[in-house]
Short mmCIF file of C-alpha atoms in Angstrom, two decimals:
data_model
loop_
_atom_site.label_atom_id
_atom_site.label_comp_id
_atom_site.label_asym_id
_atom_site.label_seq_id
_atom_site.Cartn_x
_atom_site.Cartn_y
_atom_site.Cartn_z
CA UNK A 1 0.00 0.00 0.00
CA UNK A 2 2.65 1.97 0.84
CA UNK A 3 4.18 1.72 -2.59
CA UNK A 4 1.79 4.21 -4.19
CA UNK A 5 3.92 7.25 -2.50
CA UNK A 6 7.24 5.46 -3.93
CA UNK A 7 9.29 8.14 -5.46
CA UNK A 8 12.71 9.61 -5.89
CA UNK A 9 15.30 10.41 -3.52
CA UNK A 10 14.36 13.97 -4.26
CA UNK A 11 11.08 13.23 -3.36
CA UNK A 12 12.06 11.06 -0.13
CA UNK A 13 14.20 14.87 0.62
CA UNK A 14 10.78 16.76 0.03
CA UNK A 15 8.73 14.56 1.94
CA UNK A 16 10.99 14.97 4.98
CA UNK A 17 11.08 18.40 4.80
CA UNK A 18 7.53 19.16 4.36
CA UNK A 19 7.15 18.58 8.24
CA UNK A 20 9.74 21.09 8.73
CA UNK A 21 8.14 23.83 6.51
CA UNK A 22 4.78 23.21 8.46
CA UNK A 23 6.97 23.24 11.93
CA UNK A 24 8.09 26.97 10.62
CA UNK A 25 4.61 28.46 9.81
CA UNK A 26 3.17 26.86 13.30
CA UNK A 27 5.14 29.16 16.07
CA UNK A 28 4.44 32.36 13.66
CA UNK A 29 1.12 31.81 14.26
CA UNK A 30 0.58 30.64 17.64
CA UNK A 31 1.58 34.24 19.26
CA UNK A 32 -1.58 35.57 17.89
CA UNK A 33 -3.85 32.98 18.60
CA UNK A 34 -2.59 32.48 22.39
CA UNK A 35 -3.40 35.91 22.88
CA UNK A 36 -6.53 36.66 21.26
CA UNK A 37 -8.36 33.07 21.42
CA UNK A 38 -6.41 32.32 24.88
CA UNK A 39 -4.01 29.29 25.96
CA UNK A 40 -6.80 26.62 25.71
CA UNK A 41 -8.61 27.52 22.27
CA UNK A 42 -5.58 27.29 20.70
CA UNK A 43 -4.03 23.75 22.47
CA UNK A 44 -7.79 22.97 21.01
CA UNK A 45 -6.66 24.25 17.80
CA UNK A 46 -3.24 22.31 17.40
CA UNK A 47 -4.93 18.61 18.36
CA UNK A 48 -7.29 19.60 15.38
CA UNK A 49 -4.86 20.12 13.24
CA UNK A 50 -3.29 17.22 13.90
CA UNK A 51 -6.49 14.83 13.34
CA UNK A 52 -6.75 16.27 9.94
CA UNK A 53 -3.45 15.85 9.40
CA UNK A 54 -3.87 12.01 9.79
CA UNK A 55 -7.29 11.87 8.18
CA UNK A 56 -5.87 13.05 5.23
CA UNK A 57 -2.69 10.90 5.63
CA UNK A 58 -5.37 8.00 5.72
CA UNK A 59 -6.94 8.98 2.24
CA UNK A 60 -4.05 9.94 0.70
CA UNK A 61 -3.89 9.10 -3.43
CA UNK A 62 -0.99 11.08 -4.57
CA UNK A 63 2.10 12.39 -3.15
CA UNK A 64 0.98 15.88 -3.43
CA UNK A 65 -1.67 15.30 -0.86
CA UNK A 66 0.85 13.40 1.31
CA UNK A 67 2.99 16.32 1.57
CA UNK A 68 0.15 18.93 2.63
CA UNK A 69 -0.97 16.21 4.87
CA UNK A 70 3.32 16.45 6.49
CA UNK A 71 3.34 20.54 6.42
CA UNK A 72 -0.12 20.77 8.71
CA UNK A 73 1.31 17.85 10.60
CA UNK A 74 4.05 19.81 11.20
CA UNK A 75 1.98 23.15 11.61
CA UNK A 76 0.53 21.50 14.18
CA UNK A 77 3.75 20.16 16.15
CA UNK A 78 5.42 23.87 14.98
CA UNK A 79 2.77 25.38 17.15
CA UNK A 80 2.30 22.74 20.13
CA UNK A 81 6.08 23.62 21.10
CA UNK A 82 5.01 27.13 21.16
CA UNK A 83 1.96 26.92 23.24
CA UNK A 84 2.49 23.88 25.49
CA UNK A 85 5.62 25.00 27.50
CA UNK A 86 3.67 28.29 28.20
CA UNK A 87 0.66 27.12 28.89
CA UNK A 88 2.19 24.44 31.14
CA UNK A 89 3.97 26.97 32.69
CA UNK A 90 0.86 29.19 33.56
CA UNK A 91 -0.19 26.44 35.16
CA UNK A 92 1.79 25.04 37.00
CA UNK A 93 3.65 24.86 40.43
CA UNK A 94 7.40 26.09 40.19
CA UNK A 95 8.07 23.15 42.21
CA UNK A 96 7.03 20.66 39.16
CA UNK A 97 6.96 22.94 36.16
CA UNK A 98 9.86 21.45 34.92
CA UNK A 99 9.13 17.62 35.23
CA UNK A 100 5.31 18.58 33.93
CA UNK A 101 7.68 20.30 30.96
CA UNK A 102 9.40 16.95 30.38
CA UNK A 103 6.18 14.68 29.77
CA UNK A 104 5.50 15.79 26.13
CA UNK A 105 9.17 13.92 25.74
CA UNK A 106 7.64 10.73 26.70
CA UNK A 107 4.44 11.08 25.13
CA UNK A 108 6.20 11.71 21.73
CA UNK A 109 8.59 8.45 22.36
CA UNK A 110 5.46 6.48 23.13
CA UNK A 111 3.71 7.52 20.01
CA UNK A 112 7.30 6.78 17.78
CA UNK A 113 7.13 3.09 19.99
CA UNK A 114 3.93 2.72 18.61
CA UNK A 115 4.55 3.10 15.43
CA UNK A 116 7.72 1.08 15.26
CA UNK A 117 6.21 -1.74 17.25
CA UNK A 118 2.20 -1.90 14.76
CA UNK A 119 3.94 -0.55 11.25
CA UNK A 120 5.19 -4.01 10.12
CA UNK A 121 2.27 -5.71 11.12
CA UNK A 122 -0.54 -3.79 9.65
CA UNK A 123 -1.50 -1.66 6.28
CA UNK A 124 -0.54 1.74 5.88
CA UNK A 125 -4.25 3.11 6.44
CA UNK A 126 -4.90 0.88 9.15
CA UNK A 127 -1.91 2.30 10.98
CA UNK A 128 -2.68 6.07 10.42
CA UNK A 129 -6.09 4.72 12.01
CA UNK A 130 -4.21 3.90 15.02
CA UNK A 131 -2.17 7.49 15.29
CA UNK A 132 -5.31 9.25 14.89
CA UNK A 133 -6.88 7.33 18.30
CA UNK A 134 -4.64 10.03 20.55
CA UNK A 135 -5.90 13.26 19.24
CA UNK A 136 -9.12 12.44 19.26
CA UNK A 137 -9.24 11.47 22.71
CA UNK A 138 -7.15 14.31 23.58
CA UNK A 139 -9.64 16.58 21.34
CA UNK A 140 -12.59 15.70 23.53
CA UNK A 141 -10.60 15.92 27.19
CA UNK A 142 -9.22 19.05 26.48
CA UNK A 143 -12.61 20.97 27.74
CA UNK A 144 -11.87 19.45 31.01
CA UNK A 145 -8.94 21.97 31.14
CA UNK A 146 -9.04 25.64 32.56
CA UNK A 147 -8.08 28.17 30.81
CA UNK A 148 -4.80 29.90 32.15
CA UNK A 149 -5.38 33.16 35.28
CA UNK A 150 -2.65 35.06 33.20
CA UNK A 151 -5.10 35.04 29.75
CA UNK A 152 -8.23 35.41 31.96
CA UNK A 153 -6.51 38.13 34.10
CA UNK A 154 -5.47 39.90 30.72
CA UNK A 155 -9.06 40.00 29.47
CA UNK A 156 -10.54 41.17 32.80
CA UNK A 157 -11.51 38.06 33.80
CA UNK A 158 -10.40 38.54 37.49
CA UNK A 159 -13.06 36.28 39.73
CA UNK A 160 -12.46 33.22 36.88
CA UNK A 161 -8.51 33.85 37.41
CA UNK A 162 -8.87 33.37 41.30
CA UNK A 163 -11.36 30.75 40.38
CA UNK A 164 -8.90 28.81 38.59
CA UNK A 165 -5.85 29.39 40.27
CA UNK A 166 -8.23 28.26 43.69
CA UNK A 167 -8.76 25.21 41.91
CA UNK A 168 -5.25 24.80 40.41
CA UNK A 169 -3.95 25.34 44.08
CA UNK A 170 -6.51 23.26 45.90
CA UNK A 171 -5.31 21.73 49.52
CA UNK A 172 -2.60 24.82 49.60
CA UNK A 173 -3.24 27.74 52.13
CA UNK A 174 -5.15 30.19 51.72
CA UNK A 175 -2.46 32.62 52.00
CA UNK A 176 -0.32 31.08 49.37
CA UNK A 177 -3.35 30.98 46.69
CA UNK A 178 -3.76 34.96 47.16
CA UNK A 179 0.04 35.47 47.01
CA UNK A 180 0.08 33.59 43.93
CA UNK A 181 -3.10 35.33 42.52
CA UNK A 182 -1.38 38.91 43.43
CA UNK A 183 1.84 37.70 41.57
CA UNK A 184 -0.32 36.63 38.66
CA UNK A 185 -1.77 39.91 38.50
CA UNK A 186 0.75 42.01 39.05
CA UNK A 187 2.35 40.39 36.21
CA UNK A 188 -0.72 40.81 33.96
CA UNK A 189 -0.76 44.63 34.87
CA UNK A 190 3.04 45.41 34.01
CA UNK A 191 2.40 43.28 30.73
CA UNK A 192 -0.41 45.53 29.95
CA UNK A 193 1.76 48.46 30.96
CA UNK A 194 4.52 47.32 28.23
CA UNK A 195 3.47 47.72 24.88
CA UNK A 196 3.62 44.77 23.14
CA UNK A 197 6.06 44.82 20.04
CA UNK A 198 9.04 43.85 18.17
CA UNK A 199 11.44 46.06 19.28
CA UNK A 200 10.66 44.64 22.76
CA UNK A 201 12.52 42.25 22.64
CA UNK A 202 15.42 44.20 22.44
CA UNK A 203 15.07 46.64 25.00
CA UNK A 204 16.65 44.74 27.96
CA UNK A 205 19.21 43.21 29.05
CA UNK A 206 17.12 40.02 30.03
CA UNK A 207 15.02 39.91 26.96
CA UNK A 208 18.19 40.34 24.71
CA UNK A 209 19.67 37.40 26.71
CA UNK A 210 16.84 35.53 26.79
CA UNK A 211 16.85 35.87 23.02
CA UNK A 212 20.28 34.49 22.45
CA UNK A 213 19.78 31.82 24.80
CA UNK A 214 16.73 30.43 23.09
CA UNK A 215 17.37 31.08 19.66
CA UNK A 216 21.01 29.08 20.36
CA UNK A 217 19.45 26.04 22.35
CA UNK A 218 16.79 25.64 19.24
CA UNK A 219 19.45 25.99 16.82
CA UNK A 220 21.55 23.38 18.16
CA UNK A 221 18.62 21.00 18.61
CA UNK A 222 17.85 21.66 15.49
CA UNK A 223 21.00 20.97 13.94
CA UNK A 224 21.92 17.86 16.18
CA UNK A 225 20.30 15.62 12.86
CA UNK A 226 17.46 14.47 14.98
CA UNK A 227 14.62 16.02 12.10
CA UNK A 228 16.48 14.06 9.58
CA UNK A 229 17.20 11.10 11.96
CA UNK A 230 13.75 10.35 12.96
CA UNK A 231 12.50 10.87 9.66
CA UNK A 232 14.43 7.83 7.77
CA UNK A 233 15.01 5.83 10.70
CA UNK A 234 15.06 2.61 9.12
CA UNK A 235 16.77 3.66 5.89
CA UNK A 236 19.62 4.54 7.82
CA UNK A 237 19.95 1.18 9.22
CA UNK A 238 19.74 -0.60 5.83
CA UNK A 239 22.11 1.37 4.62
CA UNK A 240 24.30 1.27 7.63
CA UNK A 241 24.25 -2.77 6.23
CA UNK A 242 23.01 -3.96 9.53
CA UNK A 243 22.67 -7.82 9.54
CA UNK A 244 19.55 -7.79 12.16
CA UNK A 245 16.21 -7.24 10.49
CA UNK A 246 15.49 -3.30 10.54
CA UNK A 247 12.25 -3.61 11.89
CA UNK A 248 13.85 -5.26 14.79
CA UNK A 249 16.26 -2.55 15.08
CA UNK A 250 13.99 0.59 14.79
CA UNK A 251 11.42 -1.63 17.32
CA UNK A 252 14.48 -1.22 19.69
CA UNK A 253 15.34 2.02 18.80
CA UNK A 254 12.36 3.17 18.78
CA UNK A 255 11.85 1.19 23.12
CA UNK A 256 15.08 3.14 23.79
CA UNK A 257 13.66 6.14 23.09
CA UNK A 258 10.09 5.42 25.12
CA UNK A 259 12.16 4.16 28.27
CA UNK A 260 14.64 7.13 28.55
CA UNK A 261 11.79 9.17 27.51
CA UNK A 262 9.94 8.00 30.58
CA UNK A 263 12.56 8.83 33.11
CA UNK A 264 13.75 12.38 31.64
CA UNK A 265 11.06 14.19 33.87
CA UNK A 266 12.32 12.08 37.19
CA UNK A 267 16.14 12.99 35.45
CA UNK A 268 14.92 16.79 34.99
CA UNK A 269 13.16 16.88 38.58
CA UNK A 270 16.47 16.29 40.06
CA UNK A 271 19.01 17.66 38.25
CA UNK A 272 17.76 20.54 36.50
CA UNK A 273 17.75 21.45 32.58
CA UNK A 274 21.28 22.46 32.55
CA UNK A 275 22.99 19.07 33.60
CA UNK A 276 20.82 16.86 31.38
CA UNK A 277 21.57 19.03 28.36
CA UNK A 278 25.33 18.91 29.01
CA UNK A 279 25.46 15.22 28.94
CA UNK A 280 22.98 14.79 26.07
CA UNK A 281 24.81 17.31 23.36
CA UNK A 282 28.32 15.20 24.48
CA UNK A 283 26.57 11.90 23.99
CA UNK A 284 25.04 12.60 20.52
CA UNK A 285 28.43 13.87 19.51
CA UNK A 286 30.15 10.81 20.50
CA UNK A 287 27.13 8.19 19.26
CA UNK A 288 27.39 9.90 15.72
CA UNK A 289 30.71 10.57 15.60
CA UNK A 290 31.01 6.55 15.94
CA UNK A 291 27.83 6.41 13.32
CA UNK A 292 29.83 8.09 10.86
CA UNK A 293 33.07 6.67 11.02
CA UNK A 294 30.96 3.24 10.70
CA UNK A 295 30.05 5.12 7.03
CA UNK A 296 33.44 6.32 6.24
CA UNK A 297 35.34 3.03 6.61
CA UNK A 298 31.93 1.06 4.34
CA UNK A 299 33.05 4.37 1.58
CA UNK A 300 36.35 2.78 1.81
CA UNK A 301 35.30 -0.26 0.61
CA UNK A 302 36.07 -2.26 4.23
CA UNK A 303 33.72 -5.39 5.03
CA UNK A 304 32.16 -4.02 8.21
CA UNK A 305 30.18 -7.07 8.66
CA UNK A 306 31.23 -7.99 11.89
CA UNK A 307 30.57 -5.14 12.98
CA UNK A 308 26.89 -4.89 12.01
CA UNK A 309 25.65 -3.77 15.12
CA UNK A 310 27.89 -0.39 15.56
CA UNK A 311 25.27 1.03 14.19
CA UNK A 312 22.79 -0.08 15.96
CA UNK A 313 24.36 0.62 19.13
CA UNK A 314 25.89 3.91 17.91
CA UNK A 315 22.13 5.04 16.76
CA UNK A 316 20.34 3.95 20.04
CA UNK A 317 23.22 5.48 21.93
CA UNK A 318 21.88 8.55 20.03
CA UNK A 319 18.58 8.66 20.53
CA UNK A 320 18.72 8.03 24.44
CA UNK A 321 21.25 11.19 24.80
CA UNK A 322 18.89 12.90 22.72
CA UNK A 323 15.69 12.05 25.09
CA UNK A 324 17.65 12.58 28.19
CA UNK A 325 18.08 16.23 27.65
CA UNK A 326 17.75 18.26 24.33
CA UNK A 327 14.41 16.61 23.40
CA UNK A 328 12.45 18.64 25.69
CA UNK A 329 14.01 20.46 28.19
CA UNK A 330 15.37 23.18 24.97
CA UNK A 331 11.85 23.69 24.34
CA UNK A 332 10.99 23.88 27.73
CA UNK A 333 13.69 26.30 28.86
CA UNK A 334 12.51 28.47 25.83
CA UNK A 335 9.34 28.60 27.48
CA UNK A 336 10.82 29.74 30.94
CA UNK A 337 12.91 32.24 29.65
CA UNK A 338 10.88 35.42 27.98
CA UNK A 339 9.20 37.56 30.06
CA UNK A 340 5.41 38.03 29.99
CA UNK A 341 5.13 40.89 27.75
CA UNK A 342 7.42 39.11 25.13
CA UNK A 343 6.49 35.49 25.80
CA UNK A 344 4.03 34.79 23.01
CA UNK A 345 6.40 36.50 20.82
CA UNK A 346 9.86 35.57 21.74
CA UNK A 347 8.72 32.09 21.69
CA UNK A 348 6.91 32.13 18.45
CA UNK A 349 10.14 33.70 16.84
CA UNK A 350 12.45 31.68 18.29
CA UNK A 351 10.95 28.66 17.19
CA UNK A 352 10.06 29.43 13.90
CA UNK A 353 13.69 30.31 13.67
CA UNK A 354 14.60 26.61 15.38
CA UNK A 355 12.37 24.71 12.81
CA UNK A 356 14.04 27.01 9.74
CA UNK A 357 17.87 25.09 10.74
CA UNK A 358 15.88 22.29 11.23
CA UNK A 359 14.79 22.42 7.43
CA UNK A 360 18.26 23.63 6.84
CA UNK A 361 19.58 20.97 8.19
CA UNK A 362 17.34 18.31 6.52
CA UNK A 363 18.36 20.11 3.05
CA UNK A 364 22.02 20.34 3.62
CA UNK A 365 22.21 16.45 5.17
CA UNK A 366 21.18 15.56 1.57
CA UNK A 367 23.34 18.28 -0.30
CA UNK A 368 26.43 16.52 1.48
CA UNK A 369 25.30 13.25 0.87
CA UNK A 370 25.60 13.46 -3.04
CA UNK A 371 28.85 15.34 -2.86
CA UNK A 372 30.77 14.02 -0.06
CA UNK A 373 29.15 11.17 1.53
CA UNK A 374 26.81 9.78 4.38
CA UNK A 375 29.34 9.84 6.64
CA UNK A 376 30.44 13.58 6.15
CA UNK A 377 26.45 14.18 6.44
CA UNK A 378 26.69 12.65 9.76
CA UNK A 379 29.68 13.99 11.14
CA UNK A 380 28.34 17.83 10.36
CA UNK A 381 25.68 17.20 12.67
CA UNK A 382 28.34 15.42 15.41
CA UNK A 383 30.34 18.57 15.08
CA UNK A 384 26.88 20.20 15.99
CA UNK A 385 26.35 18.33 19.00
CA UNK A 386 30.00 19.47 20.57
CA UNK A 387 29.77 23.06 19.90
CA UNK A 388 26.78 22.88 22.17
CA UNK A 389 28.16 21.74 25.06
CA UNK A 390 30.53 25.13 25.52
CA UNK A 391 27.22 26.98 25.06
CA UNK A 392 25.51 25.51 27.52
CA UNK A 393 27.66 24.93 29.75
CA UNK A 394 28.26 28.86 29.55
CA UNK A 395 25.11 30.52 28.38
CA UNK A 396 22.03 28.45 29.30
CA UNK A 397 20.76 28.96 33.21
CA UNK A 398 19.34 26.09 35.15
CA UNK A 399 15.77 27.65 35.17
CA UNK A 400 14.12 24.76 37.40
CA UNK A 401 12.12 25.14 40.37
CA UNK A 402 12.17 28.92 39.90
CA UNK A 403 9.50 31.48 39.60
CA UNK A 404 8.66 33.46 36.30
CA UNK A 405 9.99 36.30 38.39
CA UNK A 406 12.99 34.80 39.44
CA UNK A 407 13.48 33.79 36.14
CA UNK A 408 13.70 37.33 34.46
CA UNK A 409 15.51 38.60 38.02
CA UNK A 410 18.24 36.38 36.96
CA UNK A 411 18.22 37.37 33.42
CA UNK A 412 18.53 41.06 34.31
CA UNK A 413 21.59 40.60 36.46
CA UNK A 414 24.66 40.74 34.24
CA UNK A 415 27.46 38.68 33.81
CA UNK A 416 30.15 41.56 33.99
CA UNK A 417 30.51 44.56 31.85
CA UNK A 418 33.49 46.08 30.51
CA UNK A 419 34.75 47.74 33.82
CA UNK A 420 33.12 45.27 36.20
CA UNK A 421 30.55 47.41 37.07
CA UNK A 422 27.51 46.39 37.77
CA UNK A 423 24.69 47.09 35.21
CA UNK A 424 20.75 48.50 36.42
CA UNK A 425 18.18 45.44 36.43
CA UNK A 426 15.92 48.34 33.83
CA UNK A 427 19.28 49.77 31.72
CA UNK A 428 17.67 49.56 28.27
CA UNK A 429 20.28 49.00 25.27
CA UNK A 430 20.77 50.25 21.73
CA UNK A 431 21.09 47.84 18.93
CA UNK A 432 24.83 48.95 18.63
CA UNK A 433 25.16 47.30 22.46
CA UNK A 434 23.42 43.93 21.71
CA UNK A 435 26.19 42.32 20.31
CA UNK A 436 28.13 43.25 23.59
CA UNK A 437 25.30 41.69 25.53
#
């Protein structure tokens, strides 16, 4: 059944980075709907998306359809990233924000299990049939939701904010739920009080930071090969000459990524985003710089037969690095970082941004791979993964367990300045000062 979409290895390139031109149009538009339809209308919004995404995955006749079915499939994931993290936040607790941050990581590696484990064994429409089961359920239990205090706050809403946050906060003190419903509003009023607009984001020192922070995170996720990765999973291992069945291998792959998946908000609760990151952008490097040279010696013309399952091991050493640490918690930290005047648009930049190396990256993998070789493909996105440890090991805070306030306190304080003086929380900065920053 599958056969009908068969195609060319341009096409194959395409189809992969349909997704990725969908994931870039999603975050552009999620800003506007977040604040005008609210946190919950559009969450409603993105699962709908995604149903007709897979209905017309299901139906499907020609590859043209197939790849407008990928771009609102990836419209839809473009602006879950966008909303999610924010709306989560809103939410939540400080105390759990993060871990609650870190489920979407094992709901994702569940779905991917799922697929792996029920794709050999049933037809192509049958097993768009099963994807489609989630969203719908999730489309229906989605009313059960409130909507967040800071978008009912915002639209004068003021008895349904302490409403919700009463209910969000049930079994706490009575004291604590009208601190935290001062601290929402309060937030709410200084938003209000800050224009909303694109130069915003570059009138202080936190939001410029903030910025760079999120915009290099994204980029490096981006560009760690997991869009590309993910995408031709099983092509990879066939032409990797594995000697195990590559069913069997993505199945495991695919249970790698699930079981890591299911401990990186336990990981995240305890250590933070910082240390998790760390350790996944030096794993990937080292799993595909292995993956590579496992390429490079087969361009050579060496029997790597007995050595079938390097990569296999190399590839699931990969994708549990890649769980641990940049699969969610870079998303998550982006949705920590801007403050609340800036949030919806910060985010919705600096993901659109993200997704656009992501395509880049998906494109170039392919560029190389005609001219140079798989394995050079592969070791541009190992080279990637090790740039990003210095950056966040330098740049990117360890956000968990603190307040929104917190949050942008910490932003505001600088690192040094040129005479070691220390900089005003408010000092506002010219473009020809950002690059200092």
């Amino acid at each position: 059944e599958g056969s009908r979409f068969a195609g060319t290895s341009f096409n194959e390139a395409w189809l992969v980075s349909c997704f990725a031109i969908g994931q870039v149009l999603g975050p552009l538009i999620s800003g506007c709907f977040m604040d005008t339809l609210g946190r919950k209308p559009t969450t409603f919004l993105i699962i709908l998306f995604m149903v007709i995404s897979c209905s017309m995955l299901a139906i499907a006749s020609t590859v043209e359809i197939l790849y407008l079915a990928r771009i609102i499939g990836g419209f839809s994931f473009g602006m879950s990233v966008s909303v999610l993290p924010v709306y989560v936040a809103e939410l939540s607790d400080p105390a759990v924000r993060g871990t609650l941050n870190s489920f979407p990581l094992a709901s994702r590696s569940l779905g991917y299990f799922l697929m792996y484990a029920v794709g050999p064994i049933v037809s192509y429409t049958n097993l768009i049939l099963v994807t489609i089961v989630a969203p719908v359920i999730a489309l229906l239990l989605i009313f059960l939701l409130p909507e967040s205090p800071y978008h009912l706050f915002a639209k004068g809403k003021s008895e349904s904010a302490q409403q919700t946050v009463t209910w969000l906060r049930r079994g706490a003190a009575k004291e604590a739920i009208q601190a935290e419903v001062d601290s929402i509003q309060k937030a709410v009023e200084e938003l209000k009080a800050n224009k909303k607009s694109f130069r915003n984001l570059f009138s202080t020192r936190a939001n410029i930071r903030a910025l760079c922070i999120s915009c290099g995170l994204l980029f490096f996720l981006q560009m760690s090969g997991i869009p590309l990765i993910m995408s031709i999973t099983e092509s990879l291992f066939i032409l990797a000459r594995v000697n195990i069945s590559t069913k069997v291998c993505t199945l495991v792959f695919g249970g790698l990524m699930l079981t890591v998946g299911l401990v990186g908000p336990a990981v995240t609760r305890r250590f933070g985003f910082k240390t998790p990151l760390l350790i996944s952008a030096f794993g990937m490097c080292l799993s595909l710089s292995v993956f590579g040279g496992h390429f490079y010696m087969i361009s050579l013309g060496h029997d790597m037969s007995a050595y079938s399952l390097v990569p296999l091991l190399s590839l699931v050493a990969y994708i549990s690095f890649f769980s641990l640490g940049f699969s969610n918690s870079a998303f998550a930290v982006v949705g920590e970082l801007f403050a609340p005047n800036i949030k919806a648009l910060g985010t919705s930049l600096t993901n659109s941004i993200g997704f656009a190396c992501g395509l880049l990256s998906i494109q170039l993998y392919y560029v190389i791979k005609s001219t140079l070789g798989i394995h050079f493909g592969i070791w541009t996105f190992a080279l990637t993964n090790a740039l990003a440890v210095p950056f966040t090991f330098f740049f990117v805070p360890n956000t968990s367990g603190m307040s929104l306030q917190e949050i942008q306190e910490m932003l505001s304080k600088p690192w040094f300045d040129k005479k070691n003086k220390v900089v005003p929380l408010e000092e506002k900065y010219t473009m020809r000062e950002v690059c200092y920053i």
